[in-house]
Coordinates of C-alpha atoms (C1' of nucleotides) in Angstrom, one line a residue:
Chain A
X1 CA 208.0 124.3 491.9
X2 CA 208.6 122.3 489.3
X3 CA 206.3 121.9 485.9
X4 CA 203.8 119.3 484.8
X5 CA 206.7 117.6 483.3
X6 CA 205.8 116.2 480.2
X7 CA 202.5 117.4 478.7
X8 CA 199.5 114.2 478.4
X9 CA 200.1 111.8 481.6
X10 CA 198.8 108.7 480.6
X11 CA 197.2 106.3 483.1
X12 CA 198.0 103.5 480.4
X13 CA 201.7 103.4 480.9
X14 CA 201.7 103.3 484.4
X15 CA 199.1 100.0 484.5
X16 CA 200.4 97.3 486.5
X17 CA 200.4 95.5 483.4
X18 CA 203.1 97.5 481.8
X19 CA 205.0 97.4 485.6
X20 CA 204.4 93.4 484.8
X21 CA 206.0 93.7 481.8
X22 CA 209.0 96.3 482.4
X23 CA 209.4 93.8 485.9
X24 CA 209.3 90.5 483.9
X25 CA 211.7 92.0 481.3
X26 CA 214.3 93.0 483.8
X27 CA 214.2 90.1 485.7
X28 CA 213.6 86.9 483.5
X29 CA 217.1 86.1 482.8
X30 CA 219.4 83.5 483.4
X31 CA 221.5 85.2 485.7
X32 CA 218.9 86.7 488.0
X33 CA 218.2 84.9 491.2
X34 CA 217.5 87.3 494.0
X35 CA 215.4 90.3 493.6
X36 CA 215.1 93.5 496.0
X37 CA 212.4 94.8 496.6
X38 CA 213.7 98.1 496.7
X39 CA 215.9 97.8 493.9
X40 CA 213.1 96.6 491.7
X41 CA 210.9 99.7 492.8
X42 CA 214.2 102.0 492.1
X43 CA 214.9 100.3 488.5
X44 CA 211.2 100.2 487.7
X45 CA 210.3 103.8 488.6
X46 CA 207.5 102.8 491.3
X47 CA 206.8 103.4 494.8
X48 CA 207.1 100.6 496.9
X49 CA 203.7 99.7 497.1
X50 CA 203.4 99.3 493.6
X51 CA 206.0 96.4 493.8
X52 CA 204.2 94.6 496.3
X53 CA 201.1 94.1 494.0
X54 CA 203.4 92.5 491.3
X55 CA 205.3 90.3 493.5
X56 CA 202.0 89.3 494.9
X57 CA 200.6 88.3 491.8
X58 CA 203.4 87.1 490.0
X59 CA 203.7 84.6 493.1
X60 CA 200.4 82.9 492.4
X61 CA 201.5 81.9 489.7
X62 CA 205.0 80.7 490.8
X63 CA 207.3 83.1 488.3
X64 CA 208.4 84.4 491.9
X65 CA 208.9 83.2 495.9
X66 CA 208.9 85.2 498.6
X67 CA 212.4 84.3 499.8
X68 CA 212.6 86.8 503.3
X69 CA 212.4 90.3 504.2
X70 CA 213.0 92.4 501.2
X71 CA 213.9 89.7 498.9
X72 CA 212.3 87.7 496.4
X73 CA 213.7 84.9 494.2
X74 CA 213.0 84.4 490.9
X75 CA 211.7 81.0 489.5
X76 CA 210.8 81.6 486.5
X77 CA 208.3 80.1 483.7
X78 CA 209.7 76.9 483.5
X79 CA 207.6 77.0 487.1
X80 CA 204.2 78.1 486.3
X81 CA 202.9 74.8 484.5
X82 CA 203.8 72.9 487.4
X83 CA 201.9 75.4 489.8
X84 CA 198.8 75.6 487.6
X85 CA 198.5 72.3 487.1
X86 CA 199.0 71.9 490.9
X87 CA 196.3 74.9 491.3
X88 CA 193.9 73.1 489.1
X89 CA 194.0 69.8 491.0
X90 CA 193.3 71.5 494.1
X91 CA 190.5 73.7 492.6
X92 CA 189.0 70.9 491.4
X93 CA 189.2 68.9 495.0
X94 CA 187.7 71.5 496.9
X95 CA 185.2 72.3 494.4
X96 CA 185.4 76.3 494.6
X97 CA 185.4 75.6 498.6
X98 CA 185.8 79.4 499.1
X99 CA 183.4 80.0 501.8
X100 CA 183.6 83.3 502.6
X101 CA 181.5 83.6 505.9
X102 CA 180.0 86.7 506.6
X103 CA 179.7 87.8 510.4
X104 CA 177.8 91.3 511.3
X105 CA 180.6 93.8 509.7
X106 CA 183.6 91.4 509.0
X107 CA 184.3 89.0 506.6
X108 CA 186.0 86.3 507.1
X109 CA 187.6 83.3 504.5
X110 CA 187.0 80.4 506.1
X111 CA 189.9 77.3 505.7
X112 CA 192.2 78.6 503.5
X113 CA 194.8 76.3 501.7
X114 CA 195.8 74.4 504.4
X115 CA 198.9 73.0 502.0
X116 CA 200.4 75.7 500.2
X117 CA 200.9 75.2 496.5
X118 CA 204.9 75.5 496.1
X119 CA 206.5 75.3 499.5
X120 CA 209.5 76.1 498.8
X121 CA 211.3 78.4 501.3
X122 CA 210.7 77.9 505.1
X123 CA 209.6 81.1 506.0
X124 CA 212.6 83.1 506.8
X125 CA 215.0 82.7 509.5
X126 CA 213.9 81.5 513.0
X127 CA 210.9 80.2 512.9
X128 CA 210.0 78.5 515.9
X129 CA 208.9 74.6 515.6
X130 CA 205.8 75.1 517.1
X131 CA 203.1 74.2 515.1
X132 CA 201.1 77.0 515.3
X133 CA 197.9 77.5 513.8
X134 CA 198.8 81.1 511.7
X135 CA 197.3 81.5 508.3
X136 CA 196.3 85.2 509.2
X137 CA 198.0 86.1 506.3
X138 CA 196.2 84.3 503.7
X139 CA 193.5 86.5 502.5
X140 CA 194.3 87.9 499.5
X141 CA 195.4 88.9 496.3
X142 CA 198.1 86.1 496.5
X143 CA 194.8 84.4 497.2
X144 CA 192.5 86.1 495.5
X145 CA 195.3 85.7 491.8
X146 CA 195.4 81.9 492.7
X147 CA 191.3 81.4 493.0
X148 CA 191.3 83.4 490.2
X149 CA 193.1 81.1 487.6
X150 CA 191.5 78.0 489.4
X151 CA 188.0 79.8 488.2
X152 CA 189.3 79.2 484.8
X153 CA 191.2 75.7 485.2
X154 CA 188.2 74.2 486.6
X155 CA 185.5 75.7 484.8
X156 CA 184.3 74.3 481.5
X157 CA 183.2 77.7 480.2
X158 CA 186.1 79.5 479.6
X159 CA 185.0 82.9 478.7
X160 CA 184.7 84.7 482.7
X161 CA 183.5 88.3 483.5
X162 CA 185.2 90.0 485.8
X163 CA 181.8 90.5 488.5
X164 CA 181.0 86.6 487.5
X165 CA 184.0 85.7 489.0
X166 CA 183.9 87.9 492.2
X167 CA 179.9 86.4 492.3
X168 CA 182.3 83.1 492.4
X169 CA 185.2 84.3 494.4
X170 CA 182.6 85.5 496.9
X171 CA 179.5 83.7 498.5
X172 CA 176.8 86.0 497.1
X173 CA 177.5 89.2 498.5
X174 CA 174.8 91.4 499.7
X175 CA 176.9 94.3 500.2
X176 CA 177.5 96.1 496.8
X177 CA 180.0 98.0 498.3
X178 CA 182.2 95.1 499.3
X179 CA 181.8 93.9 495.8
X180 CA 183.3 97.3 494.2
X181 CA 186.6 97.0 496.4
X182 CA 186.6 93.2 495.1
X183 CA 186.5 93.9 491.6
X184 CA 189.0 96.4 491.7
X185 CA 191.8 93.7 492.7
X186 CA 190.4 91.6 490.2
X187 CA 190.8 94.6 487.7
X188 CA 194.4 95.0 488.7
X189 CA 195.1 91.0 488.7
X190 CA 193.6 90.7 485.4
X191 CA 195.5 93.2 484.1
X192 CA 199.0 91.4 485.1
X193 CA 197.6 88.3 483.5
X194 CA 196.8 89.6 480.2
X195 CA 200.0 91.4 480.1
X196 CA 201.6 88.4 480.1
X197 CA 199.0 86.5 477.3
X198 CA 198.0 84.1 480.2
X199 CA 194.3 85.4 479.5
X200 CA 193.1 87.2 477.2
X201 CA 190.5 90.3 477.2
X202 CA 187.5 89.7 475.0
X203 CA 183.6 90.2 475.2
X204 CA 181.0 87.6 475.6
X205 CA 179.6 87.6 472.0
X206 CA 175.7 88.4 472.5
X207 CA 176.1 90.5 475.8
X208 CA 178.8 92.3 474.5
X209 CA 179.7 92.4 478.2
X210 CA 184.2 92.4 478.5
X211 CA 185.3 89.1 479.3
X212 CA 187.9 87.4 479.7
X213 CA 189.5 84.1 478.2
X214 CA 192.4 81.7 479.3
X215 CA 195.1 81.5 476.8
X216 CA 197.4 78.9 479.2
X217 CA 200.6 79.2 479.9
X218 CA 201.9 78.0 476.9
X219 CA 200.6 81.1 475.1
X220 CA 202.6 83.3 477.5
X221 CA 205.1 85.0 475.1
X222 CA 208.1 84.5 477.3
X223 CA 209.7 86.1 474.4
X224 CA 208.7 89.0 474.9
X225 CA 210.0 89.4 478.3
X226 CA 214.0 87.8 477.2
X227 CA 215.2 91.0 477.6
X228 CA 217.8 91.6 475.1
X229 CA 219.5 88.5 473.6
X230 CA 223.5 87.6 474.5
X231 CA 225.1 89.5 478.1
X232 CA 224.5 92.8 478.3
X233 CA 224.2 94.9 481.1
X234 CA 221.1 95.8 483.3
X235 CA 222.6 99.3 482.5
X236 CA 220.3 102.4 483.2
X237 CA 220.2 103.5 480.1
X238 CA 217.0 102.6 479.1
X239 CA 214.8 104.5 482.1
X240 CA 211.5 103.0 482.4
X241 CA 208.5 105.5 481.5
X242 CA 208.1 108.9 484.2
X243 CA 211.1 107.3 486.4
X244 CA 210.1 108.3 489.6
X245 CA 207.3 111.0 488.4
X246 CA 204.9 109.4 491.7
X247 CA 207.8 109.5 494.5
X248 CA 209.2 113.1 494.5
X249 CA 206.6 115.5 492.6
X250 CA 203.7 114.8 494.8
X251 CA 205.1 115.7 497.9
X252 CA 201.4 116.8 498.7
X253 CA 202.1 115.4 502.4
X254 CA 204.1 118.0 504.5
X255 CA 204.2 115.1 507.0
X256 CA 208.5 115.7 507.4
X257 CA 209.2 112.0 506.0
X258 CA 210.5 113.4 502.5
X259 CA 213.7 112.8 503.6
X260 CA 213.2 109.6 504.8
X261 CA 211.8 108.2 501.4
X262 CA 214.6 109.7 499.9
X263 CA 217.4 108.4 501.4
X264 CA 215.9 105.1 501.3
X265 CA 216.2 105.4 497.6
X266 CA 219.1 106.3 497.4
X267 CA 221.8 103.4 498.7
X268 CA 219.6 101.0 497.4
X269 CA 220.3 100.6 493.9
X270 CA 223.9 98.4 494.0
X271 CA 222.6 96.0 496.4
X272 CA 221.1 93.8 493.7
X273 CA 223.7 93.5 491.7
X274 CA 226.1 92.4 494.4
X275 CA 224.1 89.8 495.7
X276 CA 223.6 88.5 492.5
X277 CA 227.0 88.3 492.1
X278 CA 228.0 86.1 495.0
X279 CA 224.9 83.5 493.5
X280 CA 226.6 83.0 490.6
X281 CA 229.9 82.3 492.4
X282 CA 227.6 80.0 494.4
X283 CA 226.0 78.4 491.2
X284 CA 229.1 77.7 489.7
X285 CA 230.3 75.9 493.3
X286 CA 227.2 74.0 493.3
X287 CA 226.8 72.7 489.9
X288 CA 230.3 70.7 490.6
X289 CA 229.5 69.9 494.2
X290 CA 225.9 68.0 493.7
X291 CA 227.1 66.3 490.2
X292 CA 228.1 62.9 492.3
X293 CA 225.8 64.0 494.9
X294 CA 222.2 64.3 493.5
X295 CA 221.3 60.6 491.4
X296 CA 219.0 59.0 493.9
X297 CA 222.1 59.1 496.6
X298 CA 219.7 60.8 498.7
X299 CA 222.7 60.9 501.8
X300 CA 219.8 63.3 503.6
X301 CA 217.0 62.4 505.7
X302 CA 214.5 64.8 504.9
X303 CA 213.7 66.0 501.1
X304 CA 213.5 69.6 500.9
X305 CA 210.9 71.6 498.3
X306 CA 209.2 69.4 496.1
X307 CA 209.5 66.2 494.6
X308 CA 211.8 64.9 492.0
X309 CA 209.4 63.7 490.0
X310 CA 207.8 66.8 489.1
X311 CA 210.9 68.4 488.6
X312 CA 211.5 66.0 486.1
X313 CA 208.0 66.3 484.1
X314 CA 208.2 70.2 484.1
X315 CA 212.1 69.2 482.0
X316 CA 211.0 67.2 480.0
X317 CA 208.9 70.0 478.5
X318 CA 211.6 72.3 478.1
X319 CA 214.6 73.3 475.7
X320 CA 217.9 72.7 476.6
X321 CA 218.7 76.1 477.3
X322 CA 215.9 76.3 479.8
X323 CA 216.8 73.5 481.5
X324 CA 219.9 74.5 482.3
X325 CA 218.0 77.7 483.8
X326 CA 215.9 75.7 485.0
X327 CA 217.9 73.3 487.1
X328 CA 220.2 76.2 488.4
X329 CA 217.0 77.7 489.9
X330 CA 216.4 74.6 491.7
X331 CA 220.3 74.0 493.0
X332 CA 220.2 77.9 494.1
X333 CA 216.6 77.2 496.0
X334 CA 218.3 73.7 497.7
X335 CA 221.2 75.7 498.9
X336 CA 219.2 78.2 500.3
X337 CA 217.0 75.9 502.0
X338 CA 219.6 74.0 503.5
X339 CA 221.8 76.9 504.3
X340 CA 218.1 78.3 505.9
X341 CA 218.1 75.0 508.0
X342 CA 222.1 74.7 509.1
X343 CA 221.5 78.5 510.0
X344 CA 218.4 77.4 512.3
X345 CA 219.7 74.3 513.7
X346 CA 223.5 76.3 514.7
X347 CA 221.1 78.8 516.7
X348 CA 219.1 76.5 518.5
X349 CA 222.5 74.3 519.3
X350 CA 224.4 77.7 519.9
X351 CA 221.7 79.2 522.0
X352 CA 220.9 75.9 524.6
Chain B
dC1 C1' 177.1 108.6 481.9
dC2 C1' 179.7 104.0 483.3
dT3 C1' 183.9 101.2 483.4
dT4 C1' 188.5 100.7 484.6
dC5 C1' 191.9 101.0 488.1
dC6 C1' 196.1 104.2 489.9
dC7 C1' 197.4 106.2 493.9
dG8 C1' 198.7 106.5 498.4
dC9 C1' 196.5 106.6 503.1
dC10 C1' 196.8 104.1 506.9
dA11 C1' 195.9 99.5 509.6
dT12 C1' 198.5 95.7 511.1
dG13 C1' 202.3 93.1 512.2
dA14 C1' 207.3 92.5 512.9
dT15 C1' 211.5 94.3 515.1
Chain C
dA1 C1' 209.3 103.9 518.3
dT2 C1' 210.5 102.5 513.3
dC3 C1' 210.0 99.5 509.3
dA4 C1' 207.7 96.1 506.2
dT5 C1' 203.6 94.7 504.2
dG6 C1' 199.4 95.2 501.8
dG7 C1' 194.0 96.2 502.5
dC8 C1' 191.2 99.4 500.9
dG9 C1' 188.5 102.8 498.5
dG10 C1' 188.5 107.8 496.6
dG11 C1' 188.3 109.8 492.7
dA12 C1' 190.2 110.7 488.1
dA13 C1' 191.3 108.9 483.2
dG14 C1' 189.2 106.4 479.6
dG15 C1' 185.5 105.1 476.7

DNA sequence: CCTTCCCGCCATGAT
DNA sequence: ATCATGGCGGGAAGG
């Protein structure tokens, strides 16, 4: 039915590394907090899955934390030295102790981060007190981004290959084939990383063998990613790439879910913008309510997040603008962790 | 040819 | 059952 569309499709422009970018540019601003999935996949042009990948890799590095179902908040780079530098001392404790055990056909990671770097939001709603022994979920390219960067944090060679590392990230593996699927991820998170001048893509100089090299994060051009300078609108007007070229031309499947997709798409695109809304409204409230409340008064029992005192080294490293940003992020992640909390605690009390 | 890695099928888990 | 999540690898673009 309908034509090639433009002549030339490009693999290049739909990299995860330019998704990266177009995400980053869209959502690194001062006035973003919560972030859809669905809306990011209808701004950004991409399928779902797509967003999942970024999300998942942007995490590992703490620019983003998984806040529920759907929904993603955005921390930002005033987060990501704190994270590495968390990453690195816990690489360097466990001394690459990734022990991937291999049983007959399966694989298994043994262990497995058994604090998690950032702890920030409970894990959703209603979550039972039962300590549970879960990490099922831990397996990979969350895992796989974060092992990655400690490969470089905690190495003292500093230019990596892409099969050395998954030699590293993996205990020798036998099976070729298991080693293809690895690198690919590691293709994909290296991509994302270089996007964002976190590493850099080189060659090892007598091999001539592609390589890669760690810039650190305060080479990431956060410029880049500002968005346009003063307010202005997260107006459609500048559609990303083949908007939407992967969702609706390749209706190769006549599986009857067309219209599911579709719709799906459809009523999604306003719900960002109103949350967002009522977070600045909150902001605002906040900022007024915690001034007598937050120097050392400490009225609460238990201290939610992280400590104050790396909040304090990661501001001392900022400018002032940032750490303003900065400290909003934090007041919106408190609120939402105590109203997480209140919301548990009136449902248990309600319920029995 | 070999390297890079996008795409989306489909397993798995939550609801 | 439907929906959310994301592992996985085929196979095509790029070099």
């Amino acid at each position: 039915m309908e034509s090639l569309g433009r002549q030339s499709y490009s693999r290049k422009e739909k990299s995860l590394g330019v998704l990266v970018s177009n995400f980053l540019r869209l959502y690194n601003r001062d006035d973003v907090d919560l972030i859809g999935l669905d809306d990011a996949a209808g701004k950004l042009g991409v399928e779902r899955r797509r967003i999942y990948d970024v999300v998942n890799i942007l995490e590992s590095i703490g620019l983003v934390a998984r806040r529920g179902k759907n929904q993603y908040s955005w921390r930002g780079f005033g987060q990501v030295p704190t994270v590495l530098s968390l990453l690195k001392e816990e690489g360097m404790r466990e001394k690459f102790g990734i022990i991937p055990c291999v049983t007959n056909s399966e694989m298994v990671l043994y262990d497995q981060v058994r604090e998690e770097p950032l702890k920030l939001s409970p894990d959703d709603q209603e979550n039972s007190p039962s300590p549970k022994l879960d990490c099922k979920k831990e397996k990979s390219l969350w895992v796989l981004a974060q092992n990655f960067v400690k490969l470089f944090l905690c190495s003292d060679d500093d230019l990596i290959t892409l099969d050395g590392a998954t030699k590293a990230l993996l205990n020798v593996s036998q099976d070729p084939m298991n080693m293809r699927t690895k690198v690919r991820r590691l293709y994909d998170i290296a991509n994302v990383f270089s996007s964002m001048n976190l590493i850099e893509k080189t060659h090892i100089p007598e091999t001539k063998k592609p390589a890669y090299r760690w810039l650190g994060p305060k080479a990431i051009s956060e410029a880049r990613f500002l968005a346009a300078p003063l307010c202005d609108r997260i107006e459609p007007k500048k559609r990303v790439f083949g908007t939407e070229i992967t969702n609706f031309t390749t209706t190769k499947r006549a599986k009857t879910d067309c219209s599911k997709d579709q719709k799906q798409y459809e009523s999604q695109n306003n719900t960002c913008s109103v949350i967002k809304q009522e977070q600045c409204d909150y902001k605002s409230a906040v900022k007024s309510l915690v001034g007598p409340l937050s120097p050392a008064g400490t009225s609460k029992k238990t201290n939610p997040g992280k400590s104050n005192n790396q909040s304090i080294d990661v501001l001392e490293t900022l400018s002032s603008t940032h750490k303003l940003q900065y400290c909003n992020h934090e007041l919106i992640g408190l609120l939402g962790h105590y109203t997480d909390t209140w919301r548990s605690w009136h449902e248990e009390f309600g319920r029995k």
